[in-house]
Short mmCIF file of C-alpha atoms in Angstrom, two decimals:
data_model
loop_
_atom_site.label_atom_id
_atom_site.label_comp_id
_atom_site.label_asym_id
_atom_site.label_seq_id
_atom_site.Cartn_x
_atom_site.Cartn_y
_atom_site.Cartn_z
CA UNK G 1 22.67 42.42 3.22
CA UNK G 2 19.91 43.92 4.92
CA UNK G 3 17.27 42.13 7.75
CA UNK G 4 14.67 41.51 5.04
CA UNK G 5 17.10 40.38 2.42
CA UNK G 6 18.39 37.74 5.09
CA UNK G 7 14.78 36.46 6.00
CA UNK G 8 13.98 35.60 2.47
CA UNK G 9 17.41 33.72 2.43
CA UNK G 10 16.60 31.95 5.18
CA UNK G 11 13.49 31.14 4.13
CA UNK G 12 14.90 29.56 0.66
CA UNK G 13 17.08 27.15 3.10
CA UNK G 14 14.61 26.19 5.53
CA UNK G 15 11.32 26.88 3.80
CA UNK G 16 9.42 24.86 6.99
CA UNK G 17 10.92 26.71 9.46
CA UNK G 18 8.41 27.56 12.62
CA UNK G 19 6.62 24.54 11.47
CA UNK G 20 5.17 21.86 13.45
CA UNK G 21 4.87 18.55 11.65
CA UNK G 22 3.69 15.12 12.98
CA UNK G 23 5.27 12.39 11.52
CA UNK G 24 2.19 9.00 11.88
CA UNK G 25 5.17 6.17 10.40
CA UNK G 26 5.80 3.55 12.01
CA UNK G 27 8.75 4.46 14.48
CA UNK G 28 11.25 2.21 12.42
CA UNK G 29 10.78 4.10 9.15
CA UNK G 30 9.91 7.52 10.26
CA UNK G 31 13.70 8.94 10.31
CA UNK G 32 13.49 9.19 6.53
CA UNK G 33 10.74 11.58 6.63
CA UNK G 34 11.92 13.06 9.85
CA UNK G 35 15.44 14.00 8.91
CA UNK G 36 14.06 15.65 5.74
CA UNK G 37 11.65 17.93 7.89
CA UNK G 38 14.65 19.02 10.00
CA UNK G 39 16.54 19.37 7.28
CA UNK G 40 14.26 22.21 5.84
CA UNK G 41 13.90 23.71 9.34
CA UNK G 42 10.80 21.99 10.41
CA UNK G 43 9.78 20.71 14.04
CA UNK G 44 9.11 17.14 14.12
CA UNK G 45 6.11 15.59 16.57
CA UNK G 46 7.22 11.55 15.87
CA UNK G 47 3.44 10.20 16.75
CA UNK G 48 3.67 6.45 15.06
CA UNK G 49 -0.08 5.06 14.38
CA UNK G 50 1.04 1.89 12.77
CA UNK G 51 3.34 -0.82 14.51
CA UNK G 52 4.59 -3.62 11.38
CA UNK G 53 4.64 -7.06 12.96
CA UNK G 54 5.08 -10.81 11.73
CA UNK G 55 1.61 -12.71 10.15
CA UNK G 56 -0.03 -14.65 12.65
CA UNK G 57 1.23 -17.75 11.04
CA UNK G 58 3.77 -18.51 7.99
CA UNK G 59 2.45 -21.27 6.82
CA UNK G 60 1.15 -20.23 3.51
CA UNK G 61 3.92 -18.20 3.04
CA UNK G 62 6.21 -21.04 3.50
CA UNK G 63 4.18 -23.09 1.07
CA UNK G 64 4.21 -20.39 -1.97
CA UNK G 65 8.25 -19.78 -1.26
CA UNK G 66 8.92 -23.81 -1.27
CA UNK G 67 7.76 -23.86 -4.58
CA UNK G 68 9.44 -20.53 -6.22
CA UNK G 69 10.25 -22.29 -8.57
CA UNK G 70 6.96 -22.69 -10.19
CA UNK G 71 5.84 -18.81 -10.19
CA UNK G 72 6.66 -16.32 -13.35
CA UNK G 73 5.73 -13.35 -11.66
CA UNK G 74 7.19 -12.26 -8.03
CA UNK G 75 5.49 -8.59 -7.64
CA UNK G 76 5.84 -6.60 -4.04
CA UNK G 77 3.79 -3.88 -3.21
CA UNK G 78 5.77 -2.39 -0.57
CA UNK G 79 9.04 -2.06 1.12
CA UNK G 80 7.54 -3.78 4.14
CA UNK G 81 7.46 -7.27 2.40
CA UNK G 82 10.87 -7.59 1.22
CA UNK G 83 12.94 -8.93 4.72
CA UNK G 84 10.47 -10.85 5.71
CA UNK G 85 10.06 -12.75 2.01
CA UNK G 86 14.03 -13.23 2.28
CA UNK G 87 13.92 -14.37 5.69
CA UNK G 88 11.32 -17.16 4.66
CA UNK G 89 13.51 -17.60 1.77
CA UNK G 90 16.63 -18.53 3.48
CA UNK G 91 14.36 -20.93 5.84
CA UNK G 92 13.56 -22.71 3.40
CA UNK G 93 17.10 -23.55 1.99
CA UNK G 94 17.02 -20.97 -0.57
CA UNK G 95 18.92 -17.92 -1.93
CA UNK G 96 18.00 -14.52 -3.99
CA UNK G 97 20.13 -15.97 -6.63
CA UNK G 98 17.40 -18.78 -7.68
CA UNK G 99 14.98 -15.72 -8.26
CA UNK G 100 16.64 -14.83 -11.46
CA UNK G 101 14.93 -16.58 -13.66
CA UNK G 102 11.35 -14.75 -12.35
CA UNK G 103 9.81 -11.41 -13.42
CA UNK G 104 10.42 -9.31 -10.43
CA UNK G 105 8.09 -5.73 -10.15
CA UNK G 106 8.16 -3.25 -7.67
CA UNK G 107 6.01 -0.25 -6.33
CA UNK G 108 7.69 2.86 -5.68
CA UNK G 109 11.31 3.52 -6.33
CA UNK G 110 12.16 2.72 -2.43
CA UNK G 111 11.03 -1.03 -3.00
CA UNK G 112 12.91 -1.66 -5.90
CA UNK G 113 16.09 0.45 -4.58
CA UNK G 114 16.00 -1.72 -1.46
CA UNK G 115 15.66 -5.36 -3.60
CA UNK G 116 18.81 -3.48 -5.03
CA UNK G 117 20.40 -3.84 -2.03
CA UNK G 118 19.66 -7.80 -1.55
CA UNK G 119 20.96 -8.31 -4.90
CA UNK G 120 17.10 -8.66 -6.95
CA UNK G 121 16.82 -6.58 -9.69
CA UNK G 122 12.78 -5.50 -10.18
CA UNK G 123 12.30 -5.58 -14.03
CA UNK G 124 8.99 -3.15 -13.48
CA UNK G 125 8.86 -0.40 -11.60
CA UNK G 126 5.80 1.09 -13.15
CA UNK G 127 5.74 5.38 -13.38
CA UNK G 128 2.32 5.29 -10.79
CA UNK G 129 3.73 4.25 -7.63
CA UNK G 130 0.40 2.09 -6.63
CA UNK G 131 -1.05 -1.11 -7.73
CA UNK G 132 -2.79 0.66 -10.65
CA UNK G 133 0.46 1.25 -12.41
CA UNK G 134 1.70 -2.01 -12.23
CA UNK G 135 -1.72 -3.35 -14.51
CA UNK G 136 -0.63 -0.11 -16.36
CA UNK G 137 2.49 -1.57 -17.17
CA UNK G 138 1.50 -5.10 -18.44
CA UNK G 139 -0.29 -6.56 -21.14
CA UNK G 140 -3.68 -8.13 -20.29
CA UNK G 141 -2.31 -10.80 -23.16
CA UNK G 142 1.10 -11.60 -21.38
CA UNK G 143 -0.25 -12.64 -18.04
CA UNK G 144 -3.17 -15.70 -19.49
CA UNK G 145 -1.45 -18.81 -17.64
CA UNK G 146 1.17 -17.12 -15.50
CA UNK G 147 1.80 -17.76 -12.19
CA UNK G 148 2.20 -14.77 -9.65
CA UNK G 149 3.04 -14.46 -6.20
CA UNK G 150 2.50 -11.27 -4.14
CA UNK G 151 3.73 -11.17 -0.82
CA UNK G 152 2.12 -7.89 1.19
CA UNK G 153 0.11 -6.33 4.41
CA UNK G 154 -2.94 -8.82 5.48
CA UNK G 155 -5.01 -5.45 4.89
CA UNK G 156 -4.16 -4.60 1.31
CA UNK G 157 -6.31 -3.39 -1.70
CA UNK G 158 -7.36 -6.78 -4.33
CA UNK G 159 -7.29 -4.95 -7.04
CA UNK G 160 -4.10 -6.20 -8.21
CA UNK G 161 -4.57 -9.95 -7.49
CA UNK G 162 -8.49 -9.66 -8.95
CA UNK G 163 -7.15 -7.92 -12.39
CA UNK G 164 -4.34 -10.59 -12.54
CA UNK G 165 -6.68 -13.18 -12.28
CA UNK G 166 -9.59 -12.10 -14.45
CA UNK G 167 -6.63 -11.91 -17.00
CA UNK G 168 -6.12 -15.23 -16.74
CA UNK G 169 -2.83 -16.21 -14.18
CA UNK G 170 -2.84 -17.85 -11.42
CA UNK G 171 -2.19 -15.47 -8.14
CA UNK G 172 -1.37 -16.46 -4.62
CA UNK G 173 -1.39 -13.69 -2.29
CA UNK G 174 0.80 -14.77 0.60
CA UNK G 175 0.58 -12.28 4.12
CA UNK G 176 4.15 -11.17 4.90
CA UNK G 177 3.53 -8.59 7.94
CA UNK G 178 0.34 -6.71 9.31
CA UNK G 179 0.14 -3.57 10.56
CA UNK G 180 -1.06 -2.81 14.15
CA UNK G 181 -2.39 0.14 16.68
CA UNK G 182 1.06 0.74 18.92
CA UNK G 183 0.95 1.75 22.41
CA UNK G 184 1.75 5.25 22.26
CA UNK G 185 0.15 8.09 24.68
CA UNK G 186 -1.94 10.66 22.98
CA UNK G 187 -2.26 13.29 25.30
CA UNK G 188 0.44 15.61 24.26
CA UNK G 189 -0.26 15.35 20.55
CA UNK G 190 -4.09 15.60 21.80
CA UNK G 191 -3.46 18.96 23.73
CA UNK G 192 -1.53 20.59 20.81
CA UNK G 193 -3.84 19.71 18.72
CA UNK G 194 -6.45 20.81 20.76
CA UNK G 195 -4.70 24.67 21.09
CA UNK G 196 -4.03 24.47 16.76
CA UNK G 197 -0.80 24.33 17.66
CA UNK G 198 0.35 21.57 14.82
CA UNK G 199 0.75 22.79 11.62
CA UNK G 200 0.45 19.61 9.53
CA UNK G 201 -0.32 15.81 10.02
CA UNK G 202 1.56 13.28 7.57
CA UNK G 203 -0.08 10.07 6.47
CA UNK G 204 1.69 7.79 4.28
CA UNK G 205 -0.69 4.95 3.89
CA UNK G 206 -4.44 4.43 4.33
CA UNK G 207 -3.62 2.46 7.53
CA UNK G 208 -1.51 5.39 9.50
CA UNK G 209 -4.96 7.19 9.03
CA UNK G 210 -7.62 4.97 10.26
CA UNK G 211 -5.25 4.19 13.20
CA UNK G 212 -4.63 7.97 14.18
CA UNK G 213 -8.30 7.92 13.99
CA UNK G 214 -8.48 4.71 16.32
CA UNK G 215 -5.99 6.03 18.81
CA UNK G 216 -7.77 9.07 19.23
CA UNK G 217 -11.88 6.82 19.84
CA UNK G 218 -12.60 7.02 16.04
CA UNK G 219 -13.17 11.07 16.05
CA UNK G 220 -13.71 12.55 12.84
CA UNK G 221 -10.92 13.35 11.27
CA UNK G 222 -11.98 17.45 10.43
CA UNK G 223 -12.80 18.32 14.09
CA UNK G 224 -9.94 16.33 15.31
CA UNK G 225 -7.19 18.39 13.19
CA UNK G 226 -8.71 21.42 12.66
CA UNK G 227 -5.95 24.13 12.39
CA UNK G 228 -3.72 21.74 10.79
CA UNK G 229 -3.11 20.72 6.84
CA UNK G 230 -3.13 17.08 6.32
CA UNK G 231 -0.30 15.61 3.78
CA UNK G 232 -1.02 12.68 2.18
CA UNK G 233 1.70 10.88 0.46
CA UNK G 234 -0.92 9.89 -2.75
CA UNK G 235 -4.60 9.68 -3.93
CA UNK G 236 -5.11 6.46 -2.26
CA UNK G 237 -4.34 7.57 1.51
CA UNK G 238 -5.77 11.23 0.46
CA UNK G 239 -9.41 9.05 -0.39
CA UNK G 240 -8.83 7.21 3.43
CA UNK G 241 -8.77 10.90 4.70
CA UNK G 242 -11.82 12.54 2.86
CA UNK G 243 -14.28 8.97 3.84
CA UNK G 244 -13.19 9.58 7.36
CA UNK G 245 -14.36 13.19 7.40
CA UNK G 246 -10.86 15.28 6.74
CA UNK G 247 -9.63 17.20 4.20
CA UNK G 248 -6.47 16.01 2.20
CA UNK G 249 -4.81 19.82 1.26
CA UNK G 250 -1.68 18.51 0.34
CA UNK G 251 -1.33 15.48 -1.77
CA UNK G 252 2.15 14.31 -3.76
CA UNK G 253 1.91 13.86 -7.19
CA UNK G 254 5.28 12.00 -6.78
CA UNK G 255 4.20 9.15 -4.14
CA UNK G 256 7.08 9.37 -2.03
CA UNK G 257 8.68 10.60 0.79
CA UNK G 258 10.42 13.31 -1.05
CA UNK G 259 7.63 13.70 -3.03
CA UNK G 260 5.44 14.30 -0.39
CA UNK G 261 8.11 16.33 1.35
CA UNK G 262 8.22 18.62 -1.62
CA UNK G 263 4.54 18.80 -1.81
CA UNK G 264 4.20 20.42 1.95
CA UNK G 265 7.00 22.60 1.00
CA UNK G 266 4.95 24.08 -1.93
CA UNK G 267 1.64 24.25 0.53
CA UNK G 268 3.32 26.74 2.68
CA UNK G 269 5.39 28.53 -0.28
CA UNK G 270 1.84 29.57 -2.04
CA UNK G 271 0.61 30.55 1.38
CA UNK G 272 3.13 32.94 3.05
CA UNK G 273 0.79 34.25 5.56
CA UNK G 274 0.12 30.72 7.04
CA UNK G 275 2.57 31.33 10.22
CA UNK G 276 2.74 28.75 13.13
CA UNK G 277 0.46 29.03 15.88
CA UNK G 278 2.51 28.86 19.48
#
């Protein structure tokens, strides 16, 4: 096999090799993503913008899990709310198993595979991984006089709860963690950055963009990465990028971490002569 043959090889098994990728999840979640870079011969730059902490108070979660009971509807939005429900849950005397008798949907395959885990099965887990596809997935009809309860971020999109409601149930939106800035140091990102030496930026949420903006005094998002692609794990984060003056050139039409994985993998394979910049 000659030099060239083994190149192109290579290049099958580690399409990202000589890349340099910033991963902007929260440091507890980011080895997912990471290990799948690696994996494909990328460079990881592990740059969390988002910290996930505890609501500033549990009382009105407390109050919507006392009475579980009463809800038909138990929908989570995101992987982020699912400990933290259970953990309210158990202090208030109570167990996954008295959840059978409610509807339980999910967003995004991760959510439901980790209720999985806890023993809740998610009924819905609608095809568009975003709020959108759970409205897809019901009938307007089915919802008049239900009860819902959606536990999520405090910053969160109301489209969900404001359809619900304007078909008729009853929705309590109860806070179960908020996302802050973390104290990280910018300067090394800033100076590679700075020399295009970072080949793409990964968001996964609207809020790990308008905090890399924040850590970085609000620039605009175009002169701050130019050189590098920014990946966007769907439309909705890919939107967050374009109002805060970037460009979203890679965007997963499958709104996961694989997805999104795959998508950056495809950037680089229809651009061969995009090489890394030491």
């Amino acid at each position: 096999m000659d030099k060239a043959t083994n190149q192109r090889e290579d290049s099958k098994r580690q399409p990202l090799a000589g890349k340099r990728i910033v991963v902007t999840r929260a440091r507890t979640q980011a080895e997912s993503l990471a290990r799948r870079i690696e994996e494909l011969g990328g460079e990881v730059i592990e740059f969390p913008t988002i910290e996930i902490c505890p609501p500033e108070s549990f009382a009105a979660f407390d109050d919507a899990v006392a009475k579980i009971d009463d809800y038909d509807w138990l929908i989570f939005t995101s992987v982020n709310s699912i400990e933290p429900f259970l953990f309210r849950l158990k202090r208030n005397g109570k167990t996954a198993a008295e959840l059978t008798r409610l509807k339980v949907g999910a967003i995004g395959p991760e959510t439901a595979q980790r209720l999985e885990e806890f023993g809740i099965h998610a009924g819905l887990v609608p095809e568009r991984y975003q709020a959108e596809g759970i409205l897809d997935a019901v009938k307007p009809e089915t919802m008049e006089g239900k009860r819902v309860l959606i536990p999520r971020a405090a910053e969160a999109r109301e489209i969900l709860p404001e359809t619900l409601r304007e078909w008729g149930a009853s929705v309590d939106v109860v806070v179960a963690y908020r996302t802050i800035v973390p104290a990280v140091d910018v300067a090394p990102l800033a100076e590679l950055l700075r020399l295009r030496k970072v080949d793409v930026i990964t968001f996964t949420s609207s809020s790990t963009v308008k905090n890399f903006t924040r850590l970085f005094d609000n620039k605009n998002l175009d002169a701050l990465a130019a050189g590098s692609a920014l990946a966007c794990i769907g439309p909705i984060t890919a939107r967050t990028v374009e109002q805060l003056g970037g460009h979203a050139g890679i965007v997963a039409e499958e709104f996961t971490i694989p997805g999104m994985v795959r998508a950056i993998v495809e950037y680089f394979g229809s651009r061969p002569e995009v090489e890394h910049r030491f």
